[in-house]
Amino acid sequence: MRITSALVDPALLDLPWSTPLEEWPAQHLVALPQGISRHIVRFVRLGGYVYAVKETGERVAEREYDLLRALERIDFPSVEAVAIVADRQTDEGEPLDPVLITRHLQFSLPYRALFSNTLRPETMGRLLDALAALIVRMHLTGFFWGDCSLSNTLFRRDAGAFAAYLVDAETGALHHALSNGQRGEDLEIARVNIFGEALDLQAAGLLHESIDPEMVCEEVVQRYERLWHEITYEQQVEREARHDIEGRIRRLNELGFDVAEVAMSTIDNGRYLVRPKVVDAGYHTRRLIRLTGLDAEENQARRLLNNLDAYRAESDLTDEQQAAHRWLTEVFEPVVRAVPAHLRRKLEPQELFSQIIEHKWLLSERAGRDVGMGPAVQSFLADVLVHRPDEQAVLGVEVPTAG
């Protein structure tokens, strides 16, 4: 027996590897909802964690293990590969198939478990939104799935919505970028697979009578295409229409995608061609610290970096570090210093600047134009900040009195 593992856990050796997976005794297994799979899959508990064990071919197991490890390194929403166990034999010396071990995603469910009671159409819509968003993230990453389906996805409930995770990558391939043809092939595979799965649900009486199986598969593709367009289309804006760029970024944020940077190039008649670069959440906190030294929460960091990127584009600065230094000294610090001393205990600087950006957005929305930072700061101080309680006092921190 040979174990290739990213997890050093001697308990792996205690599992009954000389027994076919289908015959493993119950004392080693954990009863969890399980989706449809072409392979034998069992769940086991080791050291406080639950793992999925799947019998498959050795080359397939190695390929999927490598792909899942690569996806983990780029923080893609997928299960985590743990080990491959190969060269298995029965006690009589008969060869057994290798197995791939992945860590079970806590609180996740296969789609059939979600349909154990008939789902309402609006709940189905949220499920399809999650799957469409997963496929979009996958294609932005350069990952070709090759077997996109509900069966190969796990879902976690997320404040009234669902978050989707890739659970089977054996047919996948990771590229630098995908062509339109590769994306189209993935979508066609998804359409066929999901149509079959919806028919299966209908035959089992688990599909709401108002839901057409053909509609289900077409809806996934349509939701994908709308989301892909919003993320990737190149937008033409007038030189003075910075507000339109901010609106685009906000729409992407509301869809659950972060914007790392905005690529802008000039075209005829004094207009810009704008295309945002979309990344996964968590990126902005790390990037803000690297560029400015400011430590902020993710939503704060997103707003600050959006402001920094807009400043960099307007200033025609190609060097990112130089732009960050100038933004810090010419934009962020003057705004923070503009707050009178008796109001500075109300909000920490990062939150203060973040709220001023939001206030500026609301003022610009009402005015139908960019009102500028100076008027936004003065309006925020006079109309908003002065009425807020001291945040430090609210948090139970003793605030020294002046004089």
mmCIF file of C-alpha atoms in Angstrom:
data_model
loop_
_atom_site.group_PDB
_atom_site.id
_atom_site.type_symbol
_atom_site.label_atom_id
_atom_site.label_comp_id
_atom_site.label_asym_id
_atom_site.label_seq_id
_atom_site.Cartn_x
_atom_site.Cartn_y
_atom_site.Cartn_z
ATOM 1 C CA MET A 1 0.000 0.000 0.000
ATOM 2 C CA ARG A 2 1.236 3.511 -0.891
ATOM 3 C CA ILE A 3 -0.180 6.766 0.540
ATOM 4 C CA THR A 4 0.406 10.191 -1.017
ATOM 5 C CA SER A 5 -0.921 12.728 1.440
ATOM 6 C CA ALA A 6 -1.070 16.443 2.136
ATOM 7 C CA LEU A 7 -2.175 15.545 5.678
ATOM 8 C CA VAL A 8 0.191 13.801 8.079
ATOM 9 C CA ASP A 9 -2.304 11.685 10.016
ATOM 10 C CA PRO A 10 -1.230 8.199 11.203
ATOM 11 C CA ALA A 11 -4.931 7.348 11.626
ATOM 12 C CA LEU A 12 -5.076 6.886 7.847
ATOM 13 C CA LEU A 13 -3.150 3.631 8.358
ATOM 14 C CA ASP A 14 -5.895 2.256 10.622
ATOM 15 C CA LEU A 15 -8.577 2.174 7.929
ATOM 16 C CA PRO A 16 -9.380 -1.227 6.334
ATOM 17 C CA TRP A 17 -7.523 -0.667 3.060
ATOM 18 C CA SER A 18 -7.420 -4.401 2.266
ATOM 19 C CA THR A 19 -11.239 -4.437 2.027
ATOM 20 C CA PRO A 20 -13.170 -3.169 -1.038
ATOM 21 C CA LEU A 21 -14.705 0.219 -0.194
ATOM 22 C CA GLU A 22 -18.226 -1.108 -0.792
ATOM 23 C CA GLU A 23 -17.695 -3.656 2.010
ATOM 24 C CA TRP A 24 -16.209 -1.384 4.687
ATOM 25 C CA PRO A 25 -17.692 -2.163 8.136
ATOM 26 C CA ALA A 26 -20.131 0.312 9.650
ATOM 27 C CA GLN A 27 -17.885 1.229 12.608
ATOM 28 C CA HIS A 28 -15.597 3.134 10.239
ATOM 29 C CA LEU A 29 -18.378 5.029 8.426
ATOM 30 C CA VAL A 30 -20.345 8.231 8.987
ATOM 31 C CA ALA A 31 -23.897 8.503 7.662
ATOM 32 C CA LEU A 32 -24.151 11.665 5.558
ATOM 33 C CA PRO A 33 -26.382 12.699 2.633
ATOM 34 C CA GLN A 34 -24.755 11.552 -0.589
ATOM 35 C CA GLY A 35 -25.267 12.591 -4.192
ATOM 36 C CA ILE A 36 -25.315 10.417 -7.291
ATOM 37 C CA SER A 37 -21.815 9.214 -8.240
ATOM 38 C CA ARG A 38 -20.389 6.827 -10.804
ATOM 39 C CA HIS A 39 -17.899 5.721 -8.127
ATOM 40 C CA ILE A 40 -18.200 4.049 -4.743
ATOM 41 C CA VAL A 41 -17.980 6.785 -2.078
ATOM 42 C CA ARG A 42 -17.904 6.400 1.713
ATOM 43 C CA PHE A 43 -17.564 8.941 4.545
ATOM 44 C CA VAL A 44 -15.219 8.301 7.501
ATOM 45 C CA ARG A 45 -14.243 10.289 10.604
ATOM 46 C CA LEU A 46 -10.580 10.760 11.530
ATOM 47 C CA GLY A 47 -9.289 13.039 14.265
ATOM 48 C CA GLY A 48 -12.436 15.131 14.504
ATOM 49 C CA TYR A 49 -12.800 15.602 10.738
ATOM 50 C CA VAL A 50 -15.003 13.832 8.214
ATOM 51 C CA TYR A 51 -13.476 12.682 4.936
ATOM 52 C CA ALA A 52 -14.954 11.387 1.678
ATOM 53 C CA VAL A 53 -13.219 8.284 0.295
ATOM 54 C CA LYS A 54 -13.767 7.534 -3.403
ATOM 55 C CA GLU A 55 -12.606 4.487 -5.359
ATOM 56 C CA THR A 56 -11.292 5.359 -8.812
ATOM 57 C CA GLY A 57 -8.438 4.665 -11.233
ATOM 58 C CA GLU A 58 -4.906 5.607 -10.191
ATOM 59 C CA ARG A 59 -4.219 8.077 -13.012
ATOM 60 C CA VAL A 60 -7.653 9.661 -12.507
ATOM 61 C CA ALA A 61 -7.055 9.938 -8.754
ATOM 62 C CA GLU A 62 -3.631 11.544 -9.258
ATOM 63 C CA ARG A 63 -4.999 14.022 -11.773
ATOM 64 C CA GLU A 64 -7.947 15.016 -9.591
ATOM 65 C CA TYR A 65 -5.717 15.277 -6.515
ATOM 66 C CA ASP A 66 -3.346 17.644 -8.339
ATOM 67 C CA LEU A 67 -6.234 19.748 -9.691
ATOM 68 C CA LEU A 68 -7.932 20.093 -6.309
ATOM 69 C CA ARG A 69 -4.620 21.077 -4.710
ATOM 70 C CA ALA A 70 -4.110 23.706 -7.440
ATOM 71 C CA LEU A 71 -7.628 25.074 -6.892
ATOM 72 C CA GLU A 72 -6.996 25.219 -3.139
ATOM 73 C CA ARG A 73 -3.875 27.339 -3.711
ATOM 74 C CA ILE A 74 -5.936 29.958 -5.539
ATOM 75 C CA ASP A 75 -8.758 29.863 -2.937
ATOM 76 C CA PHE A 76 -11.326 28.464 -5.360
ATOM 77 C CA PRO A 77 -14.556 27.157 -3.749
ATOM 78 C CA SER A 78 -13.984 23.400 -3.907
ATOM 79 C CA VAL A 79 -13.439 20.452 -1.608
ATOM 80 C CA GLU A 80 -9.921 19.932 -0.245
ATOM 81 C CA ALA A 81 -7.802 16.999 -1.484
ATOM 82 C CA VAL A 82 -6.180 15.069 1.368
ATOM 83 C CA ALA A 83 -4.583 11.857 0.072
ATOM 84 C CA ILE A 84 -4.345 9.104 -2.517
ATOM 85 C CA VAL A 85 -4.073 5.485 -1.367
ATOM 86 C CA ALA A 86 -2.732 3.226 -4.114
ATOM 87 C CA ASP A 87 -1.312 -0.331 -4.477
ATOM 88 C CA ARG A 88 -4.117 -1.730 -2.336
ATOM 89 C CA GLN A 89 -4.558 -5.501 -2.078
ATOM 90 C CA THR A 90 -6.975 -7.874 -0.383
ATOM 91 C CA ASP A 91 -5.678 -10.289 2.232
ATOM 92 C CA GLU A 92 -5.587 -12.857 -0.582
ATOM 93 C CA GLY A 93 -3.360 -10.619 -2.705
ATOM 94 C CA GLU A 94 -6.044 -9.471 -5.169
ATOM 95 C CA PRO A 95 -5.508 -5.865 -6.400
ATOM 96 C CA LEU A 96 -7.989 -3.199 -5.349
ATOM 97 C CA ASP A 97 -8.714 0.165 -6.931
ATOM 98 C CA PRO A 98 -6.900 3.207 -5.514
ATOM 99 C CA VAL A 99 -8.911 5.751 -3.556
ATOM 100 C CA LEU A 100 -8.948 9.546 -3.429
ATOM 101 C CA ILE A 101 -9.596 11.122 -0.017
ATOM 102 C CA THR A 102 -11.069 14.619 0.293
ATOM 103 C CA ARG A 103 -12.117 16.598 3.365
ATOM 104 C CA HIS A 104 -15.895 16.805 3.713
ATOM 105 C CA LEU A 105 -17.248 20.341 3.502
ATOM 106 C CA GLN A 106 -19.070 21.022 6.773
ATOM 107 C CA PHE A 107 -22.774 21.894 6.584
ATOM 108 C CA SER A 108 -22.853 21.179 2.848
ATOM 109 C CA LEU A 109 -25.523 19.152 1.085
ATOM 110 C CA PRO A 110 -25.812 17.420 -2.286
ATOM 111 C CA TYR A 111 -28.671 18.666 -4.412
ATOM 112 C CA ARG A 112 -30.835 15.576 -3.857
ATOM 113 C CA ALA A 113 -30.783 16.195 -0.091
ATOM 114 C CA LEU A 114 -32.038 19.731 -0.723
ATOM 115 C CA PHE A 115 -34.884 18.231 -2.744
ATOM 116 C CA SER A 116 -35.845 15.700 -0.072
ATOM 117 C CA ASN A 117 -38.834 18.014 0.338
ATOM 118 C CA THR A 118 -40.181 19.706 -2.766
ATOM 119 C CA LEU A 119 -38.404 23.032 -3.260
ATOM 120 C CA ARG A 120 -40.407 26.129 -4.105
ATOM 121 C CA PRO A 121 -39.614 27.830 -7.432
ATOM 122 C CA GLU A 122 -37.946 30.815 -5.708
ATOM 123 C CA THR A 123 -35.670 28.463 -3.738
ATOM 124 C CA MET A 124 -34.776 26.676 -6.938
ATOM 125 C CA GLY A 125 -33.864 30.062 -8.414
ATOM 126 C CA ARG A 126 -31.377 30.724 -5.594
ATOM 127 C CA LEU A 127 -29.853 27.284 -6.119
ATOM 128 C CA LEU A 128 -29.391 27.979 -9.834
ATOM 129 C CA ASP A 129 -27.878 31.394 -9.035
ATOM 130 C CA ALA A 130 -25.273 29.698 -6.841
ATOM 131 C CA LEU A 131 -24.405 27.158 -9.539
ATOM 132 C CA ALA A 132 -24.174 29.835 -12.235
ATOM 133 C CA ALA A 133 -21.883 31.934 -10.016
ATOM 134 C CA LEU A 134 -19.672 28.891 -9.383
ATOM 135 C CA ILE A 135 -19.287 28.238 -13.116
ATOM 136 C CA VAL A 136 -18.491 31.908 -13.760
ATOM 137 C CA ARG A 137 -15.815 31.904 -11.032
ATOM 138 C CA MET A 138 -14.447 28.699 -12.500
ATOM 139 C CA HIS A 139 -14.172 30.114 -16.010
ATOM 140 C CA LEU A 140 -12.629 33.362 -14.770
ATOM 141 C CA THR A 141 -10.003 31.207 -13.057
ATOM 142 C CA GLY A 142 -9.301 29.325 -16.293
ATOM 143 C CA PHE A 143 -10.761 26.041 -15.061
ATOM 144 C CA PHE A 144 -12.606 23.830 -17.556
ATOM 145 C CA TRP A 145 -14.901 21.492 -15.619
ATOM 146 C CA GLY A 146 -15.835 19.002 -18.312
ATOM 147 C CA ASP A 147 -18.673 17.461 -16.255
ATOM 148 C CA CYS A 148 -20.653 20.371 -14.828
ATOM 149 C CA SER A 149 -23.752 19.134 -13.019
ATOM 150 C CA LEU A 150 -25.759 19.421 -9.831
ATOM 151 C CA SER A 151 -24.404 16.006 -8.800
ATOM 152 C CA ASN A 152 -20.824 17.271 -8.867
ATOM 153 C CA THR A 153 -21.651 20.284 -6.690
ATOM 154 C CA LEU A 154 -22.178 20.767 -2.968
ATOM 155 C CA PHE A 155 -24.368 23.558 -1.599
ATOM 156 C CA ARG A 156 -24.216 25.406 1.700
ATOM 157 C CA ARG A 157 -27.003 27.615 2.991
ATOM 158 C CA ASP A 158 -25.919 31.239 3.090
ATOM 159 C CA ALA A 159 -28.281 33.741 4.755
ATOM 160 C CA GLY A 160 -31.275 32.879 2.598
ATOM 161 C CA ALA A 161 -29.177 32.036 -0.457
ATOM 162 C CA PHE A 162 -26.803 29.195 -1.360
ATOM 163 C CA ALA A 163 -23.072 28.969 -1.902
ATOM 164 C CA ALA A 164 -21.874 26.316 -4.361
ATOM 165 C CA TYR A 165 -18.652 24.282 -4.206
ATOM 166 C CA LEU A 166 -17.013 22.024 -6.763
ATOM 167 C CA VAL A 167 -16.775 18.477 -5.443
ATOM 168 C CA ASP A 168 -15.597 16.421 -8.457
ATOM 169 C CA ALA A 169 -12.717 17.582 -10.661
ATOM 170 C CA GLU A 170 -11.652 14.368 -12.386
ATOM 171 C CA THR A 171 -12.634 15.637 -15.859
ATOM 172 C CA GLY A 172 -11.313 19.161 -15.286
ATOM 173 C CA ALA A 173 -8.320 21.056 -16.625
ATOM 174 C CA LEU A 174 -6.733 24.273 -15.377
ATOM 175 C CA HIS A 175 -5.582 26.724 -18.071
ATOM 176 C CA HIS A 176 -4.246 30.252 -18.085
ATOM 177 C CA ALA A 177 -7.544 31.330 -19.674
ATOM 178 C CA LEU A 178 -10.497 29.684 -21.432
ATOM 179 C CA SER A 179 -11.599 30.330 -24.992
ATOM 180 C CA ASN A 180 -15.236 31.054 -25.820
ATOM 181 C CA GLY A 181 -15.383 27.565 -27.334
ATOM 182 C CA GLN A 182 -14.255 25.926 -24.091
ATOM 183 C CA ARG A 183 -16.758 27.940 -22.071
ATOM 184 C CA GLY A 184 -19.502 27.025 -24.539
ATOM 185 C CA GLU A 185 -18.643 23.328 -24.307
ATOM 186 C CA ASP A 186 -18.804 23.459 -20.510
ATOM 187 C CA LEU A 187 -22.203 25.151 -20.676
ATOM 188 C CA GLU A 188 -23.559 22.584 -23.138
ATOM 189 C CA ILE A 189 -22.405 19.758 -20.853
ATOM 190 C CA ALA A 190 -24.110 21.546 -17.951
ATOM 191 C CA ARG A 191 -27.328 21.940 -19.943
ATOM 192 C CA VAL A 192 -27.503 18.218 -20.799
ATOM 193 C CA ASN A 193 -26.532 16.989 -17.322
ATOM 194 C CA ILE A 194 -28.890 19.303 -15.442
ATOM 195 C CA PHE A 195 -31.784 18.462 -17.766
ATOM 196 C CA GLY A 196 -31.302 14.783 -16.913
ATOM 197 C CA GLU A 197 -31.062 15.503 -13.205
ATOM 198 C CA ALA A 198 -34.223 17.624 -13.292
ATOM 199 C CA LEU A 199 -36.081 14.811 -15.113
ATOM 200 C CA ASP A 200 -34.892 12.412 -12.413
ATOM 201 C CA LEU A 201 -36.226 14.727 -9.700
ATOM 202 C CA GLN A 202 -39.531 15.057 -11.532
ATOM 203 C CA ALA A 203 -39.886 11.275 -11.820
ATOM 204 C CA ALA A 204 -39.266 10.965 -8.056
ATOM 205 C CA GLY A 205 -41.945 13.569 -7.322
ATOM 206 C CA LEU A 206 -39.390 16.017 -5.890
ATOM 207 C CA LEU A 207 -39.795 18.813 -8.429
ATOM 208 C CA HIS A 208 -42.458 21.467 -7.885
ATOM 209 C CA GLU A 209 -45.294 21.050 -10.375
ATOM 210 C CA SER A 210 -44.714 24.551 -11.758
ATOM 211 C CA ILE A 211 -41.063 23.825 -12.645
ATOM 212 C CA ASP A 212 -40.283 22.526 -16.134
ATOM 213 C CA PRO A 213 -37.089 20.381 -16.271
ATOM 214 C CA GLU A 214 -36.135 22.005 -19.557
ATOM 215 C CA MET A 215 -36.543 25.415 -17.939
ATOM 216 C CA VAL A 216 -34.149 24.425 -15.147
ATOM 217 C CA CYS A 217 -31.220 23.696 -17.463
ATOM 218 C CA GLU A 218 -31.894 26.749 -19.643
ATOM 219 C CA GLU A 219 -32.133 28.985 -16.567
ATOM 220 C CA VAL A 220 -28.637 27.986 -15.403
ATOM 221 C CA VAL A 221 -27.172 28.937 -18.776
ATOM 222 C CA GLN A 222 -29.114 32.212 -18.965
ATOM 223 C CA ARG A 223 -28.090 33.225 -15.442
ATOM 224 C CA TYR A 224 -24.495 32.355 -16.272
ATOM 225 C CA GLU A 225 -24.550 34.443 -19.447
ATOM 226 C CA ARG A 226 -26.038 37.490 -17.676
ATOM 227 C CA LEU A 227 -23.461 37.296 -14.931
ATOM 228 C CA TRP A 228 -20.564 36.705 -17.346
ATOM 229 C CA HIS A 229 -21.587 39.731 -19.403
ATOM 230 C CA GLU A 230 -21.812 42.008 -16.359
ATOM 231 C CA ILE A 231 -18.348 40.935 -15.232
ATOM 232 C CA THR A 232 -16.470 40.989 -18.533
ATOM 233 C CA TYR A 233 -17.992 43.532 -20.930
ATOM 234 C CA GLU A 234 -15.948 46.582 -21.892
ATOM 235 C CA GLN A 235 -17.806 49.764 -21.000
ATOM 236 C CA GLN A 236 -17.426 53.082 -22.819
ATOM 237 C CA VAL A 237 -17.657 56.090 -20.499
ATOM 238 C CA GLU A 238 -17.105 59.806 -20.881
ATOM 239 C CA ARG A 239 -13.984 61.294 -19.330
ATOM 240 C CA GLU A 240 -16.061 63.092 -16.668
ATOM 241 C CA ALA A 241 -18.271 60.078 -15.879
ATOM 242 C CA ARG A 242 -16.275 58.560 -13.045
ATOM 243 C CA HIS A 243 -19.601 57.994 -11.301
ATOM 244 C CA ASP A 244 -20.534 55.419 -13.970
ATOM 245 C CA ILE A 245 -17.390 53.414 -13.194
ATOM 246 C CA GLU A 246 -18.212 53.388 -9.483
ATOM 247 C CA GLY A 247 -21.729 52.196 -10.328
ATOM 248 C CA ARG A 248 -20.323 49.271 -12.332
ATOM 249 C CA ILE A 249 -18.064 48.266 -9.449
ATOM 250 C CA ARG A 250 -20.954 48.414 -6.989
ATOM 251 C CA ARG A 251 -23.109 46.163 -9.192
ATOM 252 C CA LEU A 252 -20.309 43.597 -9.287
ATOM 253 C CA ASN A 253 -19.885 43.787 -5.503
ATOM 254 C CA GLU A 254 -23.626 43.176 -5.059
ATOM 255 C CA LEU A 255 -23.326 40.087 -7.274
ATOM 256 C CA GLY A 256 -20.670 38.719 -4.900
ATOM 257 C CA PHE A 257 -17.557 39.571 -6.922
ATOM 258 C CA ASP A 258 -14.678 41.821 -5.930
ATOM 259 C CA VAL A 259 -12.834 44.130 -8.338
ATOM 260 C CA ALA A 260 -9.040 44.008 -8.100
ATOM 261 C CA GLU A 261 -8.353 46.832 -10.527
ATOM 262 C CA VAL A 262 -9.918 48.774 -13.372
ATOM 263 C CA ALA A 263 -8.218 48.776 -16.778
ATOM 264 C CA MET A 264 -8.856 52.049 -18.625
ATOM 265 C CA SER A 265 -7.767 53.029 -22.127
ATOM 266 C CA THR A 266 -8.613 56.140 -24.131
ATOM 267 C CA ILE A 267 -10.619 55.930 -27.342
ATOM 268 C CA ASP A 268 -12.000 58.561 -29.699
ATOM 269 C CA ASN A 269 -14.005 61.644 -28.637
ATOM 270 C CA GLY A 270 -12.362 61.816 -25.208
ATOM 271 C CA ARG A 271 -13.981 58.628 -23.895
ATOM 272 C CA TYR A 272 -12.551 55.750 -21.852
ATOM 273 C CA LEU A 273 -12.864 52.031 -22.468
ATOM 274 C CA VAL A 274 -13.240 50.437 -19.025
ATOM 275 C CA ARG A 275 -12.945 46.788 -18.008
ATOM 276 C CA PRO A 276 -12.782 45.633 -14.365
ATOM 277 C CA LYS A 277 -10.656 42.701 -13.240
ATOM 278 C CA VAL A 278 -12.706 40.459 -10.951
ATOM 279 C CA VAL A 279 -11.137 38.442 -8.111
ATOM 280 C CA ASP A 280 -12.222 36.397 -5.094
ATOM 281 C CA ALA A 281 -13.155 37.911 -1.752
ATOM 282 C CA GLY A 282 -10.353 38.546 0.764
ATOM 283 C CA TYR A 283 -8.075 39.981 -1.875
ATOM 284 C CA HIS A 284 -8.616 43.605 -0.924
ATOM 285 C CA THR A 285 -7.508 43.457 2.712
ATOM 286 C CA ARG A 286 -4.194 41.909 1.672
ATOM 287 C CA ARG A 287 -3.663 44.327 -1.203
ATOM 288 C CA LEU A 288 -4.455 47.407 0.899
ATOM 289 C CA ILE A 289 -1.925 46.402 3.578
ATOM 290 C CA ARG A 290 0.723 45.723 0.922
ATOM 291 C CA LEU A 291 0.216 49.072 -0.810
ATOM 292 C CA THR A 292 -0.534 51.442 2.076
ATOM 293 C CA GLY A 293 0.043 49.687 5.391
ATOM 294 C CA LEU A 294 -3.613 50.327 6.314
ATOM 295 C CA ASP A 295 -5.280 47.347 7.998
ATOM 296 C CA ALA A 296 -9.005 47.280 7.250
ATOM 297 C CA GLU A 297 -11.920 44.889 7.083
ATOM 298 C CA GLU A 298 -12.693 43.466 3.642
ATOM 299 C CA ASN A 299 -15.585 45.789 2.777
ATOM 300 C CA GLN A 300 -13.646 48.805 4.029
ATOM 301 C CA ALA A 301 -10.591 47.739 2.045
ATOM 302 C CA ARG A 302 -12.692 47.287 -1.091
ATOM 303 C CA ARG A 303 -14.014 50.861 -0.890
ATOM 304 C CA LEU A 304 -10.589 52.328 -0.151
ATOM 305 C CA LEU A 305 -8.955 50.443 -3.016
ATOM 306 C CA ASN A 306 -11.719 51.386 -5.438
ATOM 307 C CA ASN A 307 -11.029 54.994 -4.535
ATOM 308 C CA LEU A 308 -7.273 54.460 -4.901
ATOM 309 C CA ASP A 309 -7.669 52.822 -8.320
ATOM 310 C CA ALA A 310 -9.887 55.654 -9.554
ATOM 311 C CA TYR A 311 -7.299 58.175 -8.284
ATOM 312 C CA ARG A 312 -4.524 56.285 -10.067
ATOM 313 C CA ALA A 313 -6.457 56.209 -13.362
ATOM 314 C CA GLU A 314 -7.288 59.932 -13.185
ATOM 315 C CA SER A 315 -3.671 60.829 -12.332
ATOM 316 C CA ASP A 316 -2.225 58.720 -15.201
ATOM 317 C CA LEU A 317 0.177 57.038 -12.765
ATOM 318 C CA THR A 318 1.542 53.734 -14.064
ATOM 319 C CA ASP A 319 3.528 52.802 -10.939
ATOM 320 C CA GLU A 320 1.157 51.220 -8.400
ATOM 321 C CA GLN A 321 3.345 51.888 -5.357
ATOM 322 C CA GLN A 322 3.851 55.527 -6.319
ATOM 323 C CA ALA A 323 0.105 55.962 -6.830
ATOM 324 C CA ALA A 324 -0.629 54.355 -3.441
ATOM 325 C CA HIS A 325 1.841 56.657 -1.662
ATOM 326 C CA ARG A 326 0.407 59.761 -3.294
ATOM 327 C CA TRP A 327 -3.193 58.654 -2.614
ATOM 328 C CA LEU A 328 -2.335 58.050 1.047
ATOM 329 C CA THR A 329 -0.754 61.499 1.479
ATOM 330 C CA GLU A 330 -2.992 63.508 -0.868
ATOM 331 C CA VAL A 331 -6.413 61.885 -0.356
ATOM 332 C CA PHE A 332 -6.735 59.578 2.661
ATOM 333 C CA GLU A 333 -4.720 61.499 5.270
ATOM 334 C CA PRO A 334 -6.174 64.966 4.399
ATOM 335 C CA VAL A 335 -9.709 63.560 4.724
ATOM 336 C CA VAL A 336 -8.916 62.056 8.138
ATOM 337 C CA ARG A 337 -7.211 65.287 9.276
ATOM 338 C CA ALA A 338 -10.268 67.287 8.203
ATOM 339 C CA VAL A 339 -12.222 65.784 11.080
ATOM 340 C CA PRO A 340 -12.188 68.109 14.112
ATOM 341 C CA ALA A 341 -10.420 66.723 17.180
ATOM 342 C CA HIS A 342 -13.628 66.409 19.198
ATOM 343 C CA LEU A 343 -15.175 64.146 16.515
ATOM 344 C CA ARG A 344 -12.237 61.805 15.878
ATOM 345 C CA ARG A 345 -13.241 59.301 18.568
ATOM 346 C CA LYS A 346 -16.489 58.518 16.797
ATOM 347 C CA LEU A 347 -15.013 56.282 14.069
ATOM 348 C CA GLU A 348 -11.634 54.732 13.332
ATOM 349 C CA PRO A 349 -9.908 56.312 10.294
ATOM 350 C CA GLN A 350 -10.536 53.433 7.839
ATOM 351 C CA GLU A 351 -14.233 53.271 8.709
ATOM 352 C CA LEU A 352 -14.479 57.049 8.616
ATOM 353 C CA PHE A 353 -13.021 57.245 5.111
ATOM 354 C CA SER A 354 -15.164 54.313 3.985
ATOM 355 C CA GLN A 355 -18.341 56.010 5.199
ATOM 356 C CA ILE A 356 -17.349 59.293 3.571
ATOM 357 C CA ILE A 357 -16.940 57.463 0.252
ATOM 358 C CA GLU A 358 -20.420 55.979 0.706
ATOM 359 C CA HIS A 359 -21.820 59.415 1.608
ATOM 360 C CA LYS A 360 -20.174 60.914 -1.482
ATOM 361 C CA TRP A 361 -21.797 58.196 -3.597
ATOM 362 C CA LEU A 362 -25.256 59.013 -2.230
ATOM 363 C CA LEU A 363 -24.770 62.753 -2.806
ATOM 364 C CA SER A 364 -23.569 62.081 -6.357
ATOM 365 C CA GLU A 365 -26.581 59.842 -7.014
ATOM 366 C CA ARG A 366 -28.933 62.651 -5.994
ATOM 367 C CA ALA A 367 -27.043 65.264 -7.987
ATOM 368 C CA GLY A 368 -26.581 63.053 -11.049
ATOM 369 C CA ARG A 369 -22.854 63.902 -11.137
ATOM 370 C CA ASP A 370 -19.675 63.482 -9.122
ATOM 371 C CA VAL A 371 -19.919 66.072 -6.322
ATOM 372 C CA GLY A 372 -16.232 65.827 -5.378
ATOM 373 C CA MET A 373 -14.512 64.769 -2.175
ATOM 374 C CA GLY A 374 -14.329 68.193 -0.461
ATOM 375 C CA PRO A 375 -18.085 68.883 -0.385
ATOM 376 C CA ALA A 376 -18.750 65.244 0.550
ATOM 377 C CA VAL A 377 -16.421 65.508 3.575
ATOM 378 C CA GLN A 378 -18.011 68.720 4.819
ATOM 379 C CA SER A 379 -21.522 67.336 4.345
ATOM 380 C CA PHE A 380 -20.643 64.111 6.187
ATOM 381 C CA LEU A 381 -19.115 65.985 9.134
ATOM 382 C CA ALA A 382 -22.052 68.376 9.487
ATOM 383 C CA ASP A 383 -24.961 66.060 8.694
ATOM 384 C CA VAL A 384 -23.820 62.584 9.801
ATOM 385 C CA LEU A 385 -20.745 62.336 11.996
ATOM 386 C CA VAL A 386 -21.712 65.010 14.501
ATOM 387 C CA HIS A 387 -24.830 63.006 15.421
ATOM 388 C CA ARG A 388 -23.021 59.687 15.964
ATOM 389 C CA PRO A 389 -22.002 58.439 19.432
ATOM 390 C CA ASP A 390 -18.326 57.952 20.214
ATOM 391 C CA GLU A 391 -17.522 54.480 18.887
ATOM 392 C CA GLN A 392 -14.877 53.877 21.548
ATOM 393 C CA ALA A 393 -17.403 54.651 24.266
ATOM 394 C CA VAL A 394 -19.968 52.343 22.671
ATOM 395 C CA LEU A 395 -17.362 49.562 22.678
ATOM 396 C CA GLY A 396 -16.808 50.012 26.401
ATOM 397 C CA VAL A 397 -13.389 51.686 26.096
ATOM 398 C CA GLU A 398 -12.767 54.481 28.543
ATOM 399 C CA VAL A 399 -12.514 57.768 26.633
ATOM 400 C CA PRO A 400 -10.448 60.472 28.285
ATOM 401 C CA THR A 401 -12.101 63.868 28.515
ATOM 402 C CA ALA A 402 -10.460 66.925 26.995
ATOM 403 C CA GLY A 403 -8.771 69.439 29.316
#
